[in-house]
CSV table of C-alpha atoms and ligand atoms in Angstrom, one decimal:
chain,number,residue,atom,x,y,z
A,3,MET,CA,87.0,69.6,82.3
A,4,THR,CA,86.5,68.4,85.9
A,5,SER,CA,85.1,70.4,88.7
A,6,PRO,CA,86.8,70.5,92.1
A,7,ALA,CA,85.1,68.2,94.6
A,8,THR,CA,84.4,71.0,97.0
A,9,SER,CA,83.3,74.6,96.6
A,10,ALA,CA,85.8,77.4,96.7
A,11,GLN,CA,87.6,78.5,99.8
A,12,ARG,CA,86.4,82.0,100.8
A,13,ILE,CA,89.1,84.7,101.3
A,14,ASP,CA,87.7,86.6,104.2
A,15,GLY,CA,88.6,90.3,103.9
A,16,VAL,CA,87.2,91.1,107.3
A,17,LEU,CA,89.4,88.6,109.1
A,18,LEU,CA,92.5,89.5,107.1
A,19,SER,CA,91.8,93.2,107.8
A,20,GLN,CA,91.5,92.5,111.5
A,21,GLN,CA,94.9,90.8,111.5
A,22,LEU,CA,96.5,93.6,109.5
A,23,ARG,CA,94.9,96.3,111.6
A,24,SER,CA,96.1,94.8,114.8
A,25,ASP,CA,99.7,94.9,113.3
A,26,ILE,CA,99.0,98.5,112.3
A,27,ALA,CA,97.8,99.4,115.8
A,28,ALA,CA,100.9,97.9,117.3
A,29,ARG,CA,103.1,99.9,114.9
A,30,VAL,CA,101.1,103.1,115.7
A,31,GLN,CA,101.9,102.6,119.4
A,32,ALA,CA,105.6,102.2,118.7
A,33,LEU,CA,105.5,105.5,116.6
A,34,LYS,CA,103.6,107.3,119.4
A,35,ALA,CA,106.3,106.3,121.8
A,36,ARG,CA,108.6,108.3,119.7
A,37,GLY,CA,106.2,111.3,119.6
A,38,ILE,CA,104.6,110.7,116.2
A,39,THR,CA,100.9,110.0,115.7
A,40,PRO,CA,99.9,109.0,112.1
A,41,GLY,CA,97.5,111.6,110.8
A,42,LEU,CA,95.0,111.2,108.0
A,43,ALA,CA,92.9,114.0,106.5
A,44,VAL,CA,89.7,113.0,104.8
A,45,ILE,CA,87.8,115.5,102.6
A,46,LEU,CA,84.3,115.0,101.4
A,47,VAL,CA,82.5,117.5,99.1
A,48,GLY,CA,78.8,117.1,98.7
A,49,ASP,CA,76.4,114.5,100.1
A,50,ASN,CA,76.7,111.5,97.9
A,51,PRO,CA,75.3,108.7,100.2
A,52,ALA,CA,77.8,106.0,99.1
A,53,SER,CA,80.7,108.4,99.7
A,54,GLN,CA,79.4,109.3,103.1
A,55,VAL,CA,79.5,105.6,104.1
A,56,TYR,CA,83.0,105.1,102.7
A,57,VAL,CA,84.3,108.2,104.5
A,58,ARG,CA,82.6,107.2,107.8
A,59,ASN,CA,84.3,103.8,107.6
A,60,LYS,CA,87.7,105.3,106.8
A,61,VAL,CA,87.5,107.8,109.8
A,62,LYS,CA,86.4,104.9,112.0
A,63,GLY,CA,89.3,102.8,110.9
A,64,CYS,CA,91.6,105.7,111.9
A,65,HIS,CA,90.1,105.9,115.4
A,66,ASP,CA,90.3,102.1,115.9
A,67,CYS,CA,94.0,102.0,115.0
A,68,GLY,CA,94.9,105.1,117.1
A,69,PHE,CA,95.5,107.5,114.3
A,70,TYR,CA,94.8,111.2,114.4
A,71,SER,CA,92.2,112.1,111.8
A,72,VAL,CA,90.7,115.3,110.4
A,73,PHE,CA,87.4,115.0,108.6
A,74,ASP,CA,86.4,118.0,106.4
A,75,LYS,CA,82.9,117.9,105.1
A,76,PHE,CA,82.1,120.6,102.6
A,77,ASP,CA,78.8,121.5,100.9
A,78,ALA,CA,78.5,120.6,97.2
A,79,ASP,CA,78.9,124.2,96.1
A,80,LEU,CA,82.5,124.5,97.5
A,81,SER,CA,84.6,126.1,94.8
A,82,GLU,CA,87.6,124.3,93.2
A,83,ALA,CA,89.8,127.1,94.4
A,84,GLN,CA,88.6,126.7,98.0
A,85,LEU,CA,89.2,122.9,97.8
A,86,LEU,CA,92.7,123.4,96.4
A,87,ALA,CA,93.5,125.9,99.1
A,88,ARG,CA,92.5,123.4,101.8
A,89,ILE,CA,94.6,120.7,100.3
A,90,SER,CA,97.6,123.2,100.2
A,91,GLU,CA,97.1,123.8,104.0
A,92,LEU,CA,97.0,120.1,104.7
A,93,ASN,CA,100.1,119.5,102.5
A,94,ASN,CA,101.9,121.9,104.9
A,95,ASP,CA,100.5,120.5,108.1
A,96,PRO,CA,103.1,118.3,109.9
A,97,ALA,CA,100.4,116.5,111.9
A,98,ILE,CA,99.0,115.1,108.6
A,99,HIS,CA,100.7,112.2,106.9
A,100,GLY,CA,98.0,111.3,104.4
A,101,ILE,CA,95.4,113.2,102.5
A,102,LEU,CA,92.4,111.7,100.8
A,103,VAL,CA,89.7,113.5,98.8
A,104,GLN,CA,86.7,111.2,98.4
A,105,LEU,CA,85.8,110.7,94.8
A,106,PRO,CA,83.7,111.6,92.9
A,107,VAL,CA,83.8,115.3,93.5
A,108,PRO,CA,81.0,117.5,92.1
A,109,LYS,CA,81.1,118.2,88.4
A,110,HIS,CA,82.3,121.8,88.7
A,111,ILE,CA,85.6,120.5,90.3
A,112,ASP,CA,88.3,118.9,88.1
A,113,ALA,CA,89.1,115.7,89.9
A,114,ASN,CA,92.5,115.4,88.2
A,115,LYS,CA,93.5,118.9,89.4
A,116,VAL,CA,92.5,117.9,92.9
A,117,ILE,CA,94.5,114.6,92.8
A,118,GLU,CA,97.6,116.4,91.5
A,119,ALA,CA,97.3,119.1,94.2
A,120,ILE,CA,97.9,116.5,96.9
A,121,SER,CA,101.6,116.3,97.8
A,122,PRO,CA,103.0,113.0,96.5
A,123,ALA,CA,104.5,112.4,100.0
A,124,LYS,CA,100.9,112.4,101.4
A,125,ASP,CA,99.2,110.7,98.5
A,126,VAL,CA,98.0,107.7,100.5
A,127,ASP,CA,95.2,106.9,98.0
A,128,GLY,CA,98.0,106.3,95.4
A,129,PHE,CA,96.2,108.2,92.7
A,130,HIS,CA,98.8,111.0,92.0
A,131,ILE,CA,100.6,110.8,88.7
A,132,ALA,CA,103.9,110.5,90.7
A,133,SER,CA,102.5,107.4,92.5
A,134,ALA,CA,101.2,105.9,89.2
A,135,GLY,CA,104.6,106.6,87.6
A,136,ALA,CA,106.4,104.9,90.5
A,137,LEU,CA,104.2,101.8,90.2
A,138,MET,CA,104.7,101.7,86.4
A,139,THR,CA,108.5,101.9,86.7
A,140,GLY,CA,108.9,99.8,89.9
A,141,MET,CA,110.0,102.6,92.1
A,142,PRO,CA,108.8,102.9,95.7
A,143,GLY,CA,105.6,104.9,96.2
A,144,PHE,CA,102.1,104.6,97.5
A,145,LEU,CA,100.1,101.8,96.0
A,146,PRO,CA,96.4,102.4,95.2
A,147,CYS,CA,94.5,100.8,98.2
A,148,THR,CA,92.1,98.5,96.4
A,149,PRO,CA,94.7,96.7,94.2
A,150,TYR,CA,97.1,96.7,97.1
A,151,GLY,CA,94.4,94.9,99.2
A,152,CYS,CA,93.8,92.4,96.4
A,153,MET,CA,97.6,91.6,96.4
A,154,LYS,CA,97.5,91.1,100.2
A,155,MET,CA,94.6,88.7,99.8
A,156,LEU,CA,96.6,86.6,97.3
A,157,GLU,CA,99.6,86.7,99.7
A,158,SER,CA,97.3,85.5,102.5
A,159,ILE,CA,96.6,82.3,100.7
A,160,GLY,CA,100.3,81.9,99.7
A,161,TYR,CA,99.5,82.2,96.0
A,162,ASP,CA,102.6,82.3,93.8
A,163,LEU,CA,101.7,84.3,90.7
A,164,LYS,CA,104.8,83.5,88.7
A,165,GLY,CA,103.9,82.2,85.3
A,166,LYS,CA,100.2,82.3,86.1
A,167,HIS,CA,97.7,83.9,83.7
A,168,ALA,CA,95.8,86.7,85.4
A,169,VAL,CA,92.8,88.4,83.8
A,170,VAL,CA,91.8,91.8,85.1
A,171,ILE,CA,88.3,92.9,84.0
A,172,GLY,CA,88.3,96.8,84.1
A,173,ARG,CA,91.0,99.3,83.2
A,174,SER,CA,90.3,102.3,85.5
A,175,ASN,CA,93.2,104.3,86.9
A,176,ILE,CA,92.2,103.5,90.4
A,177,VAL,CA,91.6,99.7,90.2
A,178,GLY,CA,92.1,97.9,86.8
A,179,LYS,CA,95.4,99.4,85.6
A,180,PRO,CA,97.3,99.4,88.9
A,181,MET,CA,96.0,95.9,89.6
A,182,ALA,CA,97.4,94.7,86.3
A,183,MET,CA,100.8,96.4,87.1
A,184,LEU,CA,101.0,94.7,90.5
A,185,LEU,CA,100.2,91.3,89.0
A,186,LEU,CA,102.8,91.9,86.4
A,187,GLN,CA,105.4,92.8,89.0
A,188,LYS,CA,104.8,89.4,90.6
A,189,ASN,CA,105.5,87.8,87.2
A,190,ALA,CA,102.0,86.8,86.2
A,191,THR,CA,101.1,87.0,82.5
A,192,VAL,CA,98.4,89.6,82.5
A,193,THR,CA,95.4,90.3,80.2
A,194,ILE,CA,93.4,93.5,80.7
A,195,CYS,CA,89.8,93.4,79.6
A,196,HIS,CA,87.4,96.4,79.1
A,197,SER,CA,84.1,97.3,77.6
A,198,GLY,CA,85.5,96.8,74.1
A,199,THR,CA,86.9,93.3,74.8
A,200,GLN,CA,85.5,90.6,72.5
A,201,ASN,CA,84.6,87.2,73.9
A,202,LEU,CA,85.5,87.9,77.5
A,203,LYS,CA,84.6,84.3,78.4
A,204,ALA,CA,87.3,82.9,76.1
A,205,LEU,CA,89.8,84.9,78.1
A,206,THR,CA,88.5,84.3,81.6
A,207,LEU,CA,88.3,80.6,80.9
A,208,GLN,CA,92.1,80.6,80.5
A,209,ALA,CA,92.7,82.5,83.7
A,210,ASP,CA,94.3,81.2,86.9
A,211,VAL,CA,93.4,84.5,88.6
A,212,VAL,CA,90.4,86.7,87.7
A,213,VAL,CA,90.0,90.2,89.1
A,214,ALA,CA,86.5,91.7,88.4
A,215,ALA,CA,86.5,95.5,88.7
A,216,VAL,CA,83.7,96.6,86.5
A,217,GLY,CA,80.7,97.8,88.5
A,218,LYS,CA,78.1,95.5,86.9
A,219,ARG,CA,76.4,92.5,88.4
A,220,ASN,CA,77.1,89.0,87.0
A,221,VAL,CA,80.0,90.1,84.8
A,222,LEU,CA,81.6,86.8,85.8
A,223,THR,CA,79.5,83.7,85.9
A,224,ALA,CA,80.3,80.0,86.6
A,225,ASP,CA,80.6,79.1,82.9
A,226,MET,CA,83.4,81.7,82.5
A,227,VAL,CA,85.7,80.4,85.2
A,228,LYS,CA,88.4,77.7,85.0
A,229,PRO,CA,88.0,75.1,87.7
A,230,GLY,CA,90.2,76.0,90.7
A,231,ALA,CA,90.9,79.6,89.6
A,232,VAL,CA,91.2,82.4,92.2
A,233,VAL,CA,88.5,85.0,91.8
A,234,LEU,CA,88.7,88.4,93.4
A,235,ASP,CA,85.6,90.5,93.2
A,236,VAL,CA,86.2,94.3,93.5
A,237,GLY,CA,82.7,95.3,92.2
A,238,MET,CA,80.2,97.0,94.4
A,239,ASN,CA,76.6,96.9,93.2
A,240,ARG,CA,73.1,96.6,94.5
A,241,ASN,CA,71.0,93.5,93.7
A,242,ASP,CA,67.2,93.6,93.1
A,243,GLU,CA,66.6,93.5,96.9
A,244,GLY,CA,68.9,96.5,97.3
A,245,LYS,CA,71.6,94.5,99.0
A,246,LEU,CA,75.3,95.0,98.3
A,247,CYS,CA,76.8,92.6,95.8
A,248,GLY,CA,79.8,92.3,93.5
A,249,ASP,CA,80.5,91.8,89.9
A,250,VAL,CA,80.7,88.0,90.3
A,251,ASP,CA,77.8,85.6,90.5
A,252,TYR,CA,79.1,84.3,93.9
A,253,ALA,CA,76.7,81.4,94.3
A,254,GLY,CA,77.6,79.9,90.9
A,255,VAL,CA,81.3,80.8,90.7
A,256,LYS,CA,82.1,79.4,94.2
A,257,GLU,CA,81.2,76.0,92.9
A,258,VAL,CA,83.9,76.2,90.3
A,259,ALA,CA,86.7,78.4,91.7
A,260,GLY,CA,89.4,77.4,94.1
A,261,PHE,CA,89.3,80.6,96.0
A,262,ILE,CA,86.8,83.5,96.0
A,263,THR,CA,86.3,86.8,97.8
A,264,PRO,CA,82.7,87.6,98.9
A,265,VAL,CA,80.9,90.9,98.7
A,266,PRO,CA,80.4,92.3,101.3
A,267,GLY,CA,83.3,91.2,103.5
A,268,GLY,CA,86.0,90.8,100.8
A,269,VAL,CA,87.9,93.5,99.0
A,270,GLY,CA,86.0,96.4,100.6
A,271,PRO,CA,87.4,96.2,104.1
A,272,MET,CA,90.9,95.5,102.7
A,273,THR,CA,90.8,98.8,100.8
A,274,ILE,CA,90.4,100.7,104.0
A,275,THR,CA,93.0,98.6,105.7
A,276,MET,CA,95.5,99.4,103.0
A,277,LEU,CA,94.7,103.1,103.3
A,278,LEU,CA,95.6,102.9,107.0
A,279,MET,CA,98.8,101.0,106.1
A,280,ASN,CA,99.8,103.7,103.6
A,281,THR,CA,99.2,106.4,106.1
A,282,LEU,CA,101.2,104.5,108.8
A,283,GLU,CA,104.0,104.1,106.3
A,284,SER,CA,103.9,107.7,105.4
A,285,ALA,CA,104.2,108.6,109.1
A,286,GLU,CA,107.0,106.2,109.6
A,287,ARG,CA,109.0,107.9,106.8
A,288,THR,CA,108.9,111.2,108.8
A,289,ARG,CA,111.1,109.6,111.5
B,309,LIG,P1,85.1,102.4,86.4
B,309,LIG,O1,86.1,103.6,86.4
B,309,LIG,O2,83.7,102.7,86.0
B,309,LIG,O3,85.7,101.3,85.4
B,309,LIG,C1,85.0,100.2,85.0
B,309,LIG,C2,85.7,99.4,84.0
B,309,LIG,O4,84.9,98.3,83.6
B,309,LIG,C3,86.1,100.2,82.7
B,309,LIG,O5,87.4,100.0,82.4
B,309,LIG,C4,85.1,99.6,81.7
B,309,LIG,O6,85.6,99.6,80.4
B,309,LIG,C5,85.0,98.2,82.2
B,309,LIG,N1,83.7,97.6,81.7
B,309,LIG,C6,82.5,98.1,81.7
B,309,LIG,N2,81.6,97.2,81.2
B,309,LIG,C7,82.3,96.1,80.9
B,309,LIG,C8,82.0,94.8,80.4
B,309,LIG,N3,80.7,94.5,80.1
B,309,LIG,N4,83.0,93.9,80.2
B,309,LIG,C9,84.3,94.2,80.5
B,309,LIG,N5,84.6,95.4,81.1
B,309,LIG,C10,83.7,96.3,81.2
B,309,LIG,O7,85.0,101.7,87.8
B,309,LIG,P2,86.1,101.5,89.0
B,309,LIG,O8,86.3,102.8,89.7
B,309,LIG,O9,87.3,100.8,88.4
B,309,LIG,O10,85.3,100.5,89.9
B,309,LIG,C11,84.9,99.3,89.4
B,309,LIG,C12,84.0,98.7,90.5
B,309,LIG,O11,84.7,98.4,91.7
B,309,LIG,C13,82.8,99.5,90.9
B,309,LIG,O12,81.7,98.7,91.3
B,309,LIG,C14,83.3,100.2,92.2
B,309,LIG,O13,82.2,100.6,93.0
B,309,LIG,C15,84.1,99.1,92.8
B,309,LIG,N6,85.1,99.6,93.7
B,309,LIG,C16,85.2,98.9,94.8
B,309,LIG,C17,86.2,99.2,95.7
B,309,LIG,C18,86.3,98.5,97.0
B,309,LIG,O14,86.9,98.9,97.9
B,309,LIG,N7,85.7,97.3,97.1
B,309,LIG,C19,87.1,100.3,95.4
B,309,LIG,C20,87.0,100.9,94.2
B,309,LIG,C21,86.0,100.5,93.3
B,309,LIG,P3,86.0,100.9,79.6
B,309,LIG,O15,87.3,101.4,80.1
B,309,LIG,O16,86.1,100.4,78.2
B,309,LIG,O17,84.8,101.9,79.8
């Protein structure tokens, strides 16, 4: 095997987000001229510090793009019934086009019940069973924001997935499984790996595209990557110094891969951008 002469090209999620958000802001202005302002409701229950950061960034993204936003912050002892009642109100509020409940919710609340309580027409996170079913069957629906953002990153480098081998590490309902479905839709041959996968390295070494969505540092190291492969790092972890890092050993893998996304500044900002895109599209549908 020969290594590429230069290190991987970085796919900059901040830059791509800026470009997409300026398109979104322009479309918001066009909608406003017709009397419609896209509205997103964000609900946070409890005081998980990571969730607080995510929610703050989502609300800021709304403001920056000219959206109307509602931020409901509830104490951790909010009952499931109270949360479901608030979702029902928002489902019926014409000023709201998207509803997001930041996960995880406290243990006494059934997250599945919460997700299913959101109207599919306002399910801008794309987690509702109707959205998942639409994705599975190729029908129109909201795409989960993180895999949607990953697909935009591939699109931004003009990558043709047809006939390529994509390996997705992780099979969660919010990242791994929908990611695999989107890659499949674009005619990649897809392998899904998980904690029970034997010899992950043998599979990733065959991959033209690797998406790491595990939540553990150094799941993907340089010796596991085919030269020139595209590596998308979804993971969000902390290193020994407490700094944000992904699942991929960035320093090593960038010397082998053809393209790579950094953490921070990669998939994370794209996730919020695609949330804004879904909310905008939901508002545009109300025309
Ligand atoms: P999750 O629900 O915990 O799923 C993790 C997946 O990784 C599971 O399918 C698990 O397998 C698999 N796994 C665990 N250890 C493994 C190993 N050693 N080898 C191969 N697979 C292994 O997590 P998630 O919600 O999908 O999130 C994954 C990561 O992405 C987290 O770090 C999360 O913070 C991050 N994330 C980032 C964004 C963003 O915007 N950047 C958005 C969402 C999530 P099993 O199914 O067998 O348990």
